[in-house]
Coordinates of C-alpha atoms and ligand atoms in Angstrom, one line a residue:
M1 CA -46.7 -3.8 16.0
M2 CA -44.2 -0.9 17.6
L3 CA -43.2 -3.3 20.4
I4 CA -42.4 -5.9 17.4
V5 CA -40.0 -4.1 15.3
A6 CA -38.7 -1.6 18.1
P7 CA -35.8 -3.8 19.3
H8 CA -34.8 -4.4 15.8
I9 CA -34.5 -0.4 14.9
M10 CA -32.6 0.5 17.9
P11 CA -29.2 2.1 16.8
N12 CA -27.0 0.1 19.2
N13 CA -27.2 -2.3 22.0
Y14 CA -27.1 0.9 24.4
W15 CA -30.3 1.6 23.2
L16 CA -31.8 -1.6 23.3
R17 CA -30.5 -2.0 26.8
I18 CA -32.4 1.0 27.7
Y19 CA -35.9 -0.2 25.7
T20 CA -35.7 -3.2 27.2
M21 CA -35.0 -1.9 30.7
S22 CA -38.0 0.9 29.8
G23 CA -40.3 -2.2 29.9
L24 CA -39.0 -3.4 33.2
W25 CA -39.6 -0.3 34.9
V26 CA -42.9 -0.4 32.9
M27 CA -43.9 -3.0 35.2
L28 CA -42.5 -2.0 38.4
A29 CA -44.0 1.4 38.0
L30 CA -47.4 -0.5 37.1
G31 CA -47.2 -2.5 40.2
L32 CA -46.5 0.3 42.4
N33 CA -49.5 1.7 41.1
V34 CA -51.7 -1.0 42.4
V35 CA -50.6 -0.1 45.9
A36 CA -49.9 3.6 45.6
G37 CA -52.2 4.8 42.5
F38 CA -55.0 2.3 43.3
A39 CA -55.2 1.9 47.1
G40 CA -53.4 4.9 47.8
L41 CA -50.8 2.9 50.5
L42 CA -47.5 4.8 50.9
D43 CA -45.5 1.6 50.5
L44 CA -41.4 2.4 50.7
A45 CA -40.8 -1.2 51.0
Y46 CA -41.5 -2.0 47.4
V47 CA -38.1 -1.3 46.1
A48 CA -37.3 -4.1 48.8
F49 CA -39.8 -6.4 46.8
F50 CA -38.1 -5.7 44.2
G51 CA -35.3 -7.1 45.8
I52 CA -36.3 -10.1 46.9
G53 CA -38.0 -11.3 43.5
G54 CA -34.1 -10.5 42.2
Y55 CA -32.4 -12.2 44.6
T56 CA -34.8 -15.6 44.8
F57 CA -33.9 -15.7 41.4
A58 CA -30.2 -15.5 41.8
L59 CA -30.4 -17.9 44.7
L60 CA -32.6 -20.4 42.9
S61 CA -30.5 -20.2 39.4
S62 CA -27.0 -19.8 39.8
S63 CA -23.8 -21.8 41.6
Q64 CA -24.6 -19.6 45.0
L65 CA -26.5 -22.4 46.2
N66 CA -25.8 -24.8 44.0
V67 CA -29.7 -24.8 43.4
H68 CA -30.2 -24.9 39.6
L69 CA -34.1 -25.0 38.7
P70 CA -35.7 -23.9 35.5
F71 CA -36.7 -20.2 34.8
I72 CA -40.3 -21.3 34.2
L73 CA -40.3 -22.3 37.8
V74 CA -38.2 -20.1 39.2
L75 CA -40.0 -16.9 38.1
P76 CA -43.1 -18.1 39.8
I77 CA -41.5 -18.9 42.8
A78 CA -39.9 -15.6 43.1
A79 CA -43.0 -13.4 42.1
V80 CA -45.4 -16.0 44.8
F81 CA -42.5 -15.6 47.3
T82 CA -42.3 -12.0 47.4
M83 CA -46.6 -11.9 47.2
L84 CA -46.3 -13.9 50.6
I85 CA -43.6 -11.6 52.4
G86 CA -45.5 -8.7 51.1
I87 CA -49.2 -10.2 52.8
T88 CA -46.8 -10.9 55.9
L89 CA -46.0 -7.4 56.4
G90 CA -48.9 -6.2 55.4
S91 CA -51.2 -7.8 57.7
T92 CA -48.9 -6.9 60.5
S93 CA -48.7 -3.0 59.1
M94 CA -52.5 -3.0 57.6
R95 CA -54.1 -1.0 60.1
L96 CA -51.4 1.9 60.2
K97 CA -52.1 4.6 57.5
G98 CA -50.0 7.4 56.0
D99 CA -47.4 8.3 57.9
Y100 CA -46.9 5.0 60.2
L101 CA -47.0 2.7 57.3
A102 CA -44.3 4.6 55.4
I103 CA -42.3 4.7 58.5
V104 CA -43.0 0.5 58.9
T105 CA -42.5 -0.1 55.0
L106 CA -39.0 2.0 55.1
A107 CA -37.6 0.4 58.0
F108 CA -38.7 -3.1 56.3
A109 CA -37.1 -1.7 53.3
Q110 CA -33.5 -1.2 55.9
I111 CA -33.8 -4.1 56.8
F112 CA -33.9 -6.0 54.0
K113 CA -30.7 -3.8 52.9
L114 CA -28.8 -5.0 55.7
L115 CA -29.1 -8.3 55.7
L116 CA -28.0 -8.5 51.4
L117 CA -25.2 -6.6 52.4
N118 CA -24.3 -8.8 55.7
L119 CA -25.6 -12.2 54.8
D120 CA -22.8 -13.0 53.5
T121 CA -20.9 -14.7 56.5
P122 CA -20.6 -17.4 58.4
V123 CA -22.6 -18.5 56.0
N124 CA -22.3 -16.8 51.9
I125 CA -26.0 -16.9 51.3
T126 CA -26.2 -13.3 49.7
G127 CA -22.5 -12.7 48.6
G128 CA -22.6 -9.0 50.8
V129 CA -21.6 -6.4 48.8
N130 CA -20.3 -8.4 45.8
G131 CA -23.8 -9.5 45.1
I132 CA -24.4 -12.8 43.0
F133 CA -23.8 -13.0 39.5
G134 CA -23.2 -15.8 36.9
F135 CA -26.8 -17.0 36.4
D136 CA -28.3 -20.2 34.6
P137 CA -29.7 -19.2 30.8
I138 CA -33.1 -18.8 30.4
N139 CA -34.5 -22.2 28.7
F140 CA -38.0 -22.3 27.4
F141 CA -38.6 -25.9 26.9
G142 CA -35.3 -25.7 24.5
F143 CA -35.6 -22.4 23.2
R144 CA -32.5 -20.2 25.0
I145 CA -33.3 -16.4 25.7
I146 CA -29.5 -14.8 25.6
S147 CA -29.6 -12.4 22.9
S148 CA -30.8 -8.5 23.9
V149 CA -32.9 -8.9 21.5
A150 CA -34.8 -12.0 23.0
Y151 CA -34.9 -10.1 26.7
A152 CA -36.4 -7.1 24.5
Y153 CA -39.3 -9.0 23.9
L154 CA -39.8 -11.3 27.0
I155 CA -39.4 -8.2 29.1
W156 CA -42.1 -5.9 27.2
F157 CA -44.1 -9.1 26.6
F158 CA -44.2 -9.4 30.5
A159 CA -44.7 -5.5 30.9
V160 CA -47.7 -5.6 28.3
G161 CA -49.4 -9.2 30.0
V162 CA -49.2 -6.3 33.4
T163 CA -50.3 -3.6 31.6
L164 CA -53.6 -5.7 30.3
G165 CA -54.1 -7.1 33.7
S166 CA -54.0 -3.1 35.3
F167 CA -56.6 -2.6 33.2
R168 CA -58.7 -5.4 34.0
I169 CA -58.3 -5.0 37.6
K170 CA -59.1 -1.3 37.7
R171 CA -62.1 -2.2 35.8
S172 CA -63.8 -4.7 38.6
R173 CA -65.0 -4.9 42.0
F174 CA -61.3 -4.8 43.3
G175 CA -60.2 -1.7 41.2
R176 CA -63.6 0.5 42.7
G177 CA -62.9 -1.3 45.9
W178 CA -59.5 0.7 45.9
E179 CA -60.6 3.6 44.5
A180 CA -63.2 4.1 47.2
I181 CA -60.8 3.4 50.3
R182 CA -58.6 6.0 48.3
E183 CA -61.3 8.3 48.4
D184 CA -62.9 7.8 52.0
E185 CA -62.0 5.0 53.7
L186 CA -64.8 5.0 56.4
A187 CA -67.1 5.6 53.8
A188 CA -65.7 2.4 52.1
E189 CA -65.8 0.2 55.0
A190 CA -69.4 1.4 56.0
I191 CA -70.9 0.7 52.6
G192 CA -69.2 -2.9 52.3
V193 CA -65.8 -3.2 51.5
N194 CA -63.6 -5.0 53.2
T195 CA -61.0 -2.2 53.3
T196 CA -58.3 -4.6 55.6
W197 CA -58.3 -7.4 53.0
M198 CA -58.4 -5.4 50.0
K199 CA -55.4 -2.8 51.3
L200 CA -53.5 -6.1 51.5
M201 CA -54.5 -7.8 48.4
A202 CA -53.6 -4.1 46.8
F203 CA -49.7 -5.4 48.8
A204 CA -50.1 -8.3 47.9
G205 CA -50.1 -7.3 44.0
G206 CA -47.6 -4.8 44.2
A207 CA -45.6 -7.4 45.4
F208 CA -46.1 -10.0 43.2
I209 CA -45.3 -7.7 40.1
A210 CA -42.1 -6.2 42.0
G211 CA -40.9 -10.1 42.7
A212 CA -42.0 -10.9 38.9
A213 CA -39.8 -7.9 38.1
G214 CA -37.0 -8.3 40.1
A215 CA -36.6 -12.0 38.8
L216 CA -36.6 -10.8 35.3
F217 CA -34.1 -7.6 35.8
A218 CA -31.3 -10.2 37.7
S219 CA -31.7 -12.4 35.2
F220 CA -31.6 -9.6 32.1
Q221 CA -28.3 -7.6 34.1
D222 CA -26.6 -11.5 35.2
S223 CA -26.3 -10.1 38.3
V224 CA -27.4 -8.7 41.5
F225 CA -26.3 -6.0 44.0
P226 CA -27.5 -5.0 47.0
N227 CA -27.6 -0.9 45.5
N228 CA -29.7 -2.4 42.7
F229 CA -32.4 -2.4 45.4
D230 CA -32.0 1.1 47.2
F231 CA -33.2 4.3 47.7
P232 CA -32.7 5.8 44.7
Q233 CA -34.7 3.1 42.8
L234 CA -37.7 3.6 44.7
V235 CA -37.4 7.2 43.8
I236 CA -37.5 6.6 40.5
V237 CA -40.3 4.0 40.8
Y238 CA -42.8 6.8 42.8
C239 CA -41.2 9.8 39.9
M240 CA -43.1 7.7 37.5
V241 CA -46.3 6.5 39.0
I242 CA -46.7 10.3 40.2
L243 CA -45.7 12.3 36.9
G244 CA -48.3 10.0 35.0
G245 CA -50.6 10.4 37.6
L246 CA -51.5 7.6 40.6
G247 CA -53.5 5.3 39.6
N248 CA -54.0 6.4 36.0
I249 CA -52.7 3.7 33.7
P250 CA -51.7 4.8 30.3
G251 CA -50.2 7.9 32.5
V252 CA -48.0 5.6 34.5
I253 CA -46.6 3.8 31.1
L254 CA -45.8 6.9 29.4
G255 CA -44.0 8.2 33.0
A256 CA -41.9 4.9 33.3
V257 CA -40.8 5.0 29.5
L258 CA -40.3 9.1 29.8
L259 CA -38.3 9.0 33.1
S260 CA -36.0 5.5 31.8
I261 CA -35.0 7.7 28.8
L262 CA -34.7 11.4 29.1
P263 CA -31.8 10.9 32.3
E264 CA -30.1 9.0 29.9
F265 CA -29.2 12.2 28.2
L266 CA -27.7 13.4 31.4
R267 CA -26.1 10.8 32.0
E268 CA -22.4 12.4 31.6
Y269 CA -23.4 14.8 34.2
G270 CA -23.4 12.2 36.8
A271 CA -25.2 13.0 40.5
Y272 CA -27.3 15.6 38.3
R273 CA -29.1 12.9 36.8
M274 CA -30.4 12.0 40.0
M275 CA -31.3 15.2 40.7
S276 CA -33.5 16.0 37.6
Y277 CA -36.2 13.4 39.1
G278 CA -36.6 15.7 42.3
L279 CA -36.7 18.2 40.0
I280 CA -39.3 17.1 37.9
L281 CA -41.3 16.0 40.9
I282 CA -41.2 19.7 42.3
V283 CA -42.3 20.8 38.8
L284 CA -44.9 18.4 38.5
M285 CA -46.4 19.1 41.5
A286 CA -46.8 22.6 41.2
L287 CA -47.9 22.7 37.6
R288 CA -49.7 19.6 37.4
P289 CA -50.6 17.3 40.9
Q290 CA -53.0 15.0 38.7
G291 CA -50.0 13.9 36.7
I292 CA -49.3 14.5 32.9
M293 CA -52.4 12.2 31.7
G294 CA -54.5 13.5 33.9
E295 CA -57.8 15.1 32.8
V296 CA -57.1 15.2 28.7
G297 CA -59.5 16.7 27.3
F298 CA -59.8 15.0 23.8
L299 CA -59.7 11.9 25.4
I300 CA -63.1 12.0 27.5
R301 CA -65.9 11.0 25.0
K302 CA -68.8 13.2 24.7
K303 CA -72.0 11.9 25.9
I304 CA -75.4 12.1 24.8
R305 CA -77.3 14.2 27.1
P306 CA -80.8 12.1 28.0
D307 CA -82.3 14.9 30.6
K308 CA -82.7 17.3 27.8
D309 CA -85.8 17.1 26.1
Q310 CA -85.9 16.6 21.9
T311 CA -85.7 20.4 21.4
G312 CA -82.9 20.6 23.1
R313 CA -84.0 22.0 26.2
L314 CA -83.0 20.3 30.0
R315 CA -85.9 18.7 30.8
T316 CA -87.1 20.5 34.4
S317 CA -86.3 19.1 37.8
T318 CA -89.8 19.3 39.1
E319 CA -90.6 16.0 37.2
L320 CA -91.1 12.8 39.1
Y321 CA -87.9 11.9 39.8
Y322 CA -88.6 8.0 41.0
D323 CA -90.5 6.1 38.4
E324 CA -93.7 4.5 40.3
N325 CA -93.2 1.1 38.4
A326 CA -89.4 0.5 38.7
K327 CA -88.2 -2.9 40.1
P328 CA -85.3 -1.7 42.1
L329 CA -83.2 -5.1 43.5
G330 CA -84.6 -7.6 42.4
I331 CA -88.1 -6.4 44.2
S332 CA -90.8 -7.4 42.1
E333 CA -93.4 -7.8 44.4
S334 CA -96.6 -5.4 44.2
K335 CA -97.2 -2.7 46.4
S336 CA -99.9 -4.3 48.8
Q337 CA -97.5 -7.1 49.5
Y338 CA -95.8 -4.6 52.0
A339 CA -98.2 -3.7 54.6
K340 CA -96.4 -3.3 58.0
S341 CA -95.5 -6.7 60.4
S342 CA -95.1 -6.7 63.5
L343 CA -91.7 -8.6 63.2
A344 CA -88.5 -7.1 65.2
V345 CA -86.1 -6.9 62.7
L346 CA -83.8 -4.7 64.5
E347 CA -83.2 -4.8 68.4
L348 CA -80.9 -3.2 71.0
N349 CA -80.5 -4.2 74.4
H350 CA -79.3 -1.5 76.7
V351 CA -76.6 -0.2 74.6
T352 CA -74.4 2.2 76.1
M353 CA -71.6 4.1 74.4
D354 CA -69.2 6.3 76.6
F355 CA -67.0 8.3 75.2
G356 CA -64.5 8.3 78.0
G357 CA -67.0 9.8 80.5
I358 CA -69.7 11.5 78.0
K359 CA -72.1 8.9 77.5
A360 CA -73.5 9.5 74.1
V361 CA -75.9 6.5 74.1
D362 CA -77.3 5.3 77.3
D363 CA -78.8 2.0 78.3
L364 CA -80.4 2.4 75.1
S365 CA -83.2 -0.6 73.5
L366 CA -85.4 -0.2 71.3
V367 CA -87.0 -2.3 68.9
L368 CA -87.3 -1.5 65.1
H369 CA -90.2 -3.6 63.0
E370 CA -90.4 -4.9 59.4
R371 CA -91.2 -2.1 57.3
E372 CA -91.7 0.5 59.7
I373 CA -90.4 4.0 59.6
L374 CA -88.6 5.1 62.6
S375 CA -87.5 8.2 63.6
V376 CA -85.3 9.5 65.8
I377 CA -85.2 12.9 66.9
G378 CA -83.7 14.7 69.9
P379 CA -81.7 18.3 70.1
N380 CA -78.0 18.7 68.9
G381 CA -75.2 15.9 70.6
A382 CA -78.6 14.3 71.9
G383 CA -76.4 10.9 70.8
K384 CA -78.3 10.1 67.3
T385 CA -75.6 9.9 65.4
T386 CA -73.8 7.7 67.5
L387 CA -76.5 5.6 67.6
F388 CA -76.1 4.7 64.0
N389 CA -72.4 4.4 64.5
L390 CA -73.1 1.9 66.6
I391 CA -75.6 -0.3 64.7
S392 CA -73.2 0.1 61.7
G393 CA -70.1 -1.3 63.2
I394 CA -68.3 2.1 63.1
Y395 CA -67.7 1.7 67.5
P396 CA -68.4 -1.1 69.1
P397 CA -70.6 -0.4 72.0
N398 CA -69.5 -0.7 75.5
V399 CA -72.3 -2.5 77.1
G400 CA -75.6 -3.8 75.2
S401 CA -76.2 -5.5 72.1
I402 CA -77.8 -5.5 68.8
Y403 CA -79.3 -8.1 66.8
F404 CA -80.5 -8.2 63.5
E405 CA -83.0 -10.4 62.3
G406 CA -82.3 -12.8 65.5
R407 CA -78.4 -13.1 65.3
E408 CA -76.1 -11.1 66.9
I409 CA -74.2 -8.5 65.2
T410 CA -72.6 -6.6 68.2
G411 CA -69.0 -6.2 67.7
L412 CA -69.2 -6.7 63.3
K413 CA -67.0 -4.6 61.0
P414 CA -69.0 -1.9 59.1
H415 CA -68.7 -4.0 55.8
Q416 CA -69.8 -7.1 58.0
V417 CA -73.2 -5.1 59.1
V418 CA -73.6 -4.3 55.5
K419 CA -73.4 -7.5 54.4
A420 CA -75.9 -8.9 56.9
G421 CA -78.0 -6.5 55.8
I422 CA -77.7 -2.9 57.1
S423 CA -77.0 -0.1 54.9
R424 CA -76.6 3.6 55.8
T425 CA -76.0 7.3 54.9
F426 CA -74.2 9.6 56.3
Q427 CA -75.1 13.2 57.8
N428 CA -72.6 15.4 56.2
L429 CA -72.3 13.6 52.8
R430 CA -69.1 11.2 52.4
L431 CA -69.4 10.0 48.5
F432 CA -66.7 9.0 46.9
N433 CA -66.5 12.4 45.4
K434 CA -63.6 11.5 42.3
M435 CA -65.8 8.4 41.1
S436 CA -68.7 8.4 38.7
V437 CA -72.0 8.3 39.9
L438 CA -72.5 5.0 38.5
D439 CA -69.1 3.8 40.5
N440 CA -70.5 5.3 43.3
A441 CA -73.3 2.7 43.1
K442 CA -71.1 -0.1 42.2
V443 CA -68.9 0.0 45.0
G444 CA -72.4 -0.8 47.1
Q445 CA -72.4 -4.5 45.4
F446 CA -68.8 -4.9 46.8
C447 CA -69.9 -7.3 49.6
R448 CA -72.5 -9.2 47.7
T449 CA -69.7 -10.0 44.8
S450 CA -67.0 -12.3 45.2
A451 CA -64.7 -12.5 42.0
G452 CA -61.5 -12.5 43.0
P453 CA -58.0 -11.5 41.1
L454 CA -58.1 -14.9 38.9
S455 CA -61.6 -14.4 38.0
I456 CA -61.2 -10.7 37.0
L457 CA -57.5 -11.2 35.7
F458 CA -58.7 -14.0 33.2
H459 CA -62.3 -12.6 33.2
L460 CA -64.0 -15.9 33.9
P461 CA -67.4 -16.6 34.1
L462 CA -67.9 -15.7 37.9
H463 CA -66.7 -12.0 37.6
T464 CA -68.3 -11.7 33.9
K465 CA -71.7 -12.7 35.4
E466 CA -71.1 -10.1 38.3
E467 CA -70.1 -7.6 36.6
N468 CA -73.2 -7.5 34.4
E469 CA -75.4 -8.1 37.5
T470 CA -73.6 -5.1 39.6
D471 CA -73.8 -2.6 36.4
R472 CA -78.1 -3.3 36.0
K473 CA -78.6 -3.1 40.2
A474 CA -76.7 0.2 40.1
K475 CA -78.5 1.5 37.1
E476 CA -81.6 0.2 38.7
V477 CA -81.1 1.8 41.8
L478 CA -80.1 5.0 40.1
G479 CA -83.3 4.7 37.9
L480 CA -85.5 5.6 40.7
F481 CA -84.2 8.7 40.8
G482 CA -84.9 9.5 36.9
A483 CA -82.8 12.3 35.2
R484 CA -81.0 13.4 38.1
L485 CA -78.5 10.5 38.3
T486 CA -79.2 8.5 35.3
G487 CA -78.4 9.2 31.2
Y488 CA -75.3 11.2 30.9
R489 CA -74.8 11.9 34.7
F490 CA -73.5 8.1 35.0
D491 CA -70.7 9.1 34.0
Q492 CA -70.5 12.3 35.9
Q493 CA -67.9 12.2 39.3
A494 CA -69.9 12.6 42.5
G495 CA -68.1 15.2 43.5
F496 CA -69.7 17.5 40.8
L497 CA -73.1 16.8 41.5
S498 CA -75.7 19.5 43.3
Y499 CA -76.2 19.5 46.8
A500 CA -79.6 18.2 46.6
N501 CA -78.6 15.0 43.9
R502 CA -75.4 14.3 45.9
R503 CA -77.7 13.6 48.9
R504 CA -79.9 11.5 46.7
M505 CA -76.7 10.1 45.8
E506 CA -75.8 9.0 49.6
I507 CA -79.0 7.0 49.5
A508 CA -78.9 5.4 46.2
R509 CA -75.7 3.9 46.9
A510 CA -76.6 2.9 50.2
L511 CA -79.7 1.3 48.4
S512 CA -77.2 -0.4 45.9
T513 CA -75.9 -2.7 49.1
D514 CA -79.0 -5.0 49.1
A515 CA -79.7 -4.2 52.3
K516 CA -83.4 -4.6 54.0
I517 CA -82.7 -2.0 56.9
L518 CA -81.5 1.6 56.0
L519 CA -80.0 4.0 58.2
L520 CA -80.7 7.9 56.5
D521 CA -79.0 10.0 58.4
E522 CA -80.6 13.4 58.3
P523 CA -81.3 12.9 54.0
S524 CA -83.2 16.3 53.8
A525 CA -80.4 18.4 55.4
G526 CA -79.6 21.1 53.7
M527 CA -82.5 21.0 51.0
N528 CA -85.1 23.3 49.9
P529 CA -88.5 22.8 50.7
Q530 CA -89.8 21.6 47.7
E531 CA -86.5 19.4 47.6
T532 CA -87.6 17.9 51.2
I533 CA -91.0 17.4 50.0
E534 CA -89.8 14.9 47.2
I535 CA -87.0 13.0 48.9
T536 CA -89.6 13.0 51.7
E537 CA -92.0 10.9 49.5
F538 CA -89.0 8.9 48.2
I539 CA -88.6 7.9 51.6
K540 CA -92.2 6.7 51.8
S541 CA -92.1 5.0 48.7
L542 CA -89.3 3.1 49.5
R543 CA -91.1 1.6 52.9
D544 CA -94.4 1.1 50.5
L545 CA -93.3 0.3 47.2
F546 CA -90.4 -1.5 47.9
G547 CA -90.6 -3.1 51.6
Y548 CA -87.5 -1.6 53.1
T549 CA -87.5 -1.2 57.2
I550 CA -85.8 2.2 57.8
L551 CA -84.6 4.3 60.9
L552 CA -84.2 8.1 60.2
I553 CA -82.6 11.1 61.5
E554 CA -84.3 14.0 61.0
H555 CA -84.4 17.4 62.3
K556 CA -87.1 18.9 60.0
L557 CA -90.3 17.6 62.1
N558 CA -92.9 17.8 59.5
V559 CA -90.7 14.9 57.7
V560 CA -91.1 13.3 60.9
R561 CA -95.0 13.7 61.2
T562 CA -95.3 12.9 57.6
I563 CA -93.8 9.5 57.1
S564 CA -92.9 8.1 60.4
D565 CA -95.1 4.9 61.8
R566 CA -92.9 5.5 65.6
V567 CA -90.7 7.9 66.9
I568 CA -88.4 8.1 69.7
A569 CA -86.8 10.7 71.0
L570 CA -83.5 10.8 72.4
D571 CA -81.6 13.4 74.9
Y572 CA -78.0 13.0 76.3
G573 CA -78.2 9.2 75.4
I574 CA -81.0 8.1 76.9
K575 CA -84.1 7.3 75.3
I576 CA -86.8 10.1 76.7
A577 CA -89.9 9.1 74.8
E578 CA -91.1 6.7 72.2
G579 CA -94.6 6.1 70.6
S580 CA -96.7 8.1 67.4
Y581 CA -95.2 11.4 66.2
E582 CA -98.1 12.6 68.5
E583 CA -97.7 10.8 71.6
V584 CA -93.9 11.8 71.6
A585 CA -94.0 15.5 70.3
N586 CA -96.5 16.1 73.4
S587 CA -94.3 14.6 75.9
E588 CA -93.5 17.2 78.2
K589 CA -90.1 15.5 78.6
V590 CA -89.2 15.8 74.8
I591 CA -90.6 19.5 75.1
E592 CA -88.7 20.5 78.0
A593 CA -85.7 18.7 75.8
Y594 CA -86.1 20.9 73.1
L595 CA -87.0 23.9 74.8
G596 CA -85.2 23.9 78.5
R597 CA -88.6 24.7 79.9
K598 CA -91.9 23.4 80.8
R599 CA -95.3 23.5 79.0
Q600 CA -94.2 25.5 75.8
R601 CA -95.7 23.8 72.5
V602 CA -92.8 23.2 70.0
F603 CA -94.5 20.7 67.6
S604 CA -97.5 20.8 65.5
Ligands
ATP701 P1 -76.4 16.3 65.9 O1 -78.1 16.2 65.8 O2 -75.7 17.5 66.1 O3 -76.2 15.4 64.8 P2 -76.7 13.9 67.2 O4 -77.4 13.9 68.3 O5 -76.6 13.5 66.2 O6 -76.0 15.5 67.3 P3 -74.1 12.5 68.5 O7 -73.2 13.3 67.1 O8 -74.3 11.2 68.5 O9 -75.2 13.6 68.6 O10 -72.9 12.9 69.7 C1 -73.5 12.5 70.7 C2 -72.5 13.0 71.8 O11 -71.5 12.1 72.1 C3 -72.2 14.6 71.8 O12 -71.7 14.9 73.3 C4 -70.9 14.5 71.2 O13 -69.8 15.3 71.3 C5 -69.9 13.1 71.6 N1 -69.5 12.0 70.6 C6 -69.6 11.7 69.1 N2 -68.5 11.4 68.9 C7 -67.6 11.3 69.6 C8 -66.2 10.9 69.5 N3 -66.0 10.0 68.7 N4 -65.4 11.0 70.6 C9 -65.9 11.6 71.3 N5 -67.2 12.2 71.8 C10 -68.2 12.1 70.9

């Protein structure tokens, strides 16, 4: 309603122009929010993408090259062309992170500006410093957009479209994937997010919006000049996103509107106007680094706490934390179905990992059978975690091969290993701390879903179906842990969970990938004796009730003794014993490895 009335209540054309420009800034800021806010990429080429959109429009709708395409064609061409450039730049620099990505994208922006300035000779393409002006008026099926009011409607129409799209994307597998990458890229990859692809998608999405905004801007201004797409504009749009709070859509909109209006009051002070952006940023970083809209109390709905009983008291923590009747991941067969089998599901053949002279894993071969728990023990630095990193694809082995269900997985990327059916937890907890408990579990479903941007933006059936399924599975998996990870805790940030619950959350996240093999890296580390008994029982139930195959690293030997079907011991990356717990515990080599001397009984 406001948007319909606003153009008519502006006091004069000057304010109407500011109003229209604020719509354009909203669009631009939301586009940057996809790249920098959602995915956390420091993209300094963003303003160049804005310019590419502007100049594409200028060249295709003017007498400059004598091409006069209709606006309805030029707008998508500008957006898609800019996106393709974004993808090209992104694909060459996606391996780069932080500072390096910033340097490469900044260089791109500078090259672009130099091209704009110099491509006026020998053939005049960009018009050099004089730019290009005098464009064909926008004509929508005979309806011409010429007046300032019409432009205000047109630009805000797109700004609203980008806003709605942003909300939809944020609440989708894309949004969760990006947030996971922003929080912990390695953990995101290890839980099944194709991080390179997702970063490229963020780049592409940002470039698409910037390109469209550039085309609209060019048409609105009826001219384009190199200094329309320069460093100051980049600073302004970054200021807007940071002021609003990276990733916070309402915040970014507010930031864009405020920063397109406030500095107008400083117009008469010339250069000081630019300084105001810098000042706002410094003050904000000092006082409110999460942005103006971050964590506004009254916006957070109060949740009922289902972990409380009817009298309002918290339910005790000793109650059974998993439901024996729960049927996670669509597995509904009865307990007896999961007899152990002799089928080898995972095989390592002579695998070696050499870290510049240190053989962390040395010529290791092992077989993991279906529905067995194989524990890996060994002193600190024996190579246990490296073994997990090799299986999960974090390191490709120097020598040797790894097979899962008869298919070679050596050298696959971590997200491909998860997709194949092997998922892991980390020894030193790598949850996505700022994401909710439910979203942490939902990220696990990323590799099982495939909805693309169009499906998400238009809520096509594929997206809706997958979202419902993701939600159901995530809740089912969390439900295995009872009140500890369900109810009001669904919405709690993972970082606020107790230590033991964060350990449980790691397991839940690994389970939510629909894996067949779980690699659990010290799941009971740091837990008290009661919690250790519970988690041991739980891991046992994953094998006995739900048929999982589990490779376990564990230092607590009573846990190993209780649940292992077989045990292998590593020392200096070499397998020194393999067999039942008793066999391994009584092996001289193992006793020696643990104590460094012979004939001492260390295991009970
Ligand atoms: P802990 O029980 O302490 O976790 P671990 O058995 O898991 O030990 P690893 O972390 O696999 O042992 O380490 C095995 C050896 O490989 C150690 O000597 C370690 O320093 C070395 N190592 C592991 N990762 C790397 C790496 N990325 N670069 C260099 N050396 C490494």
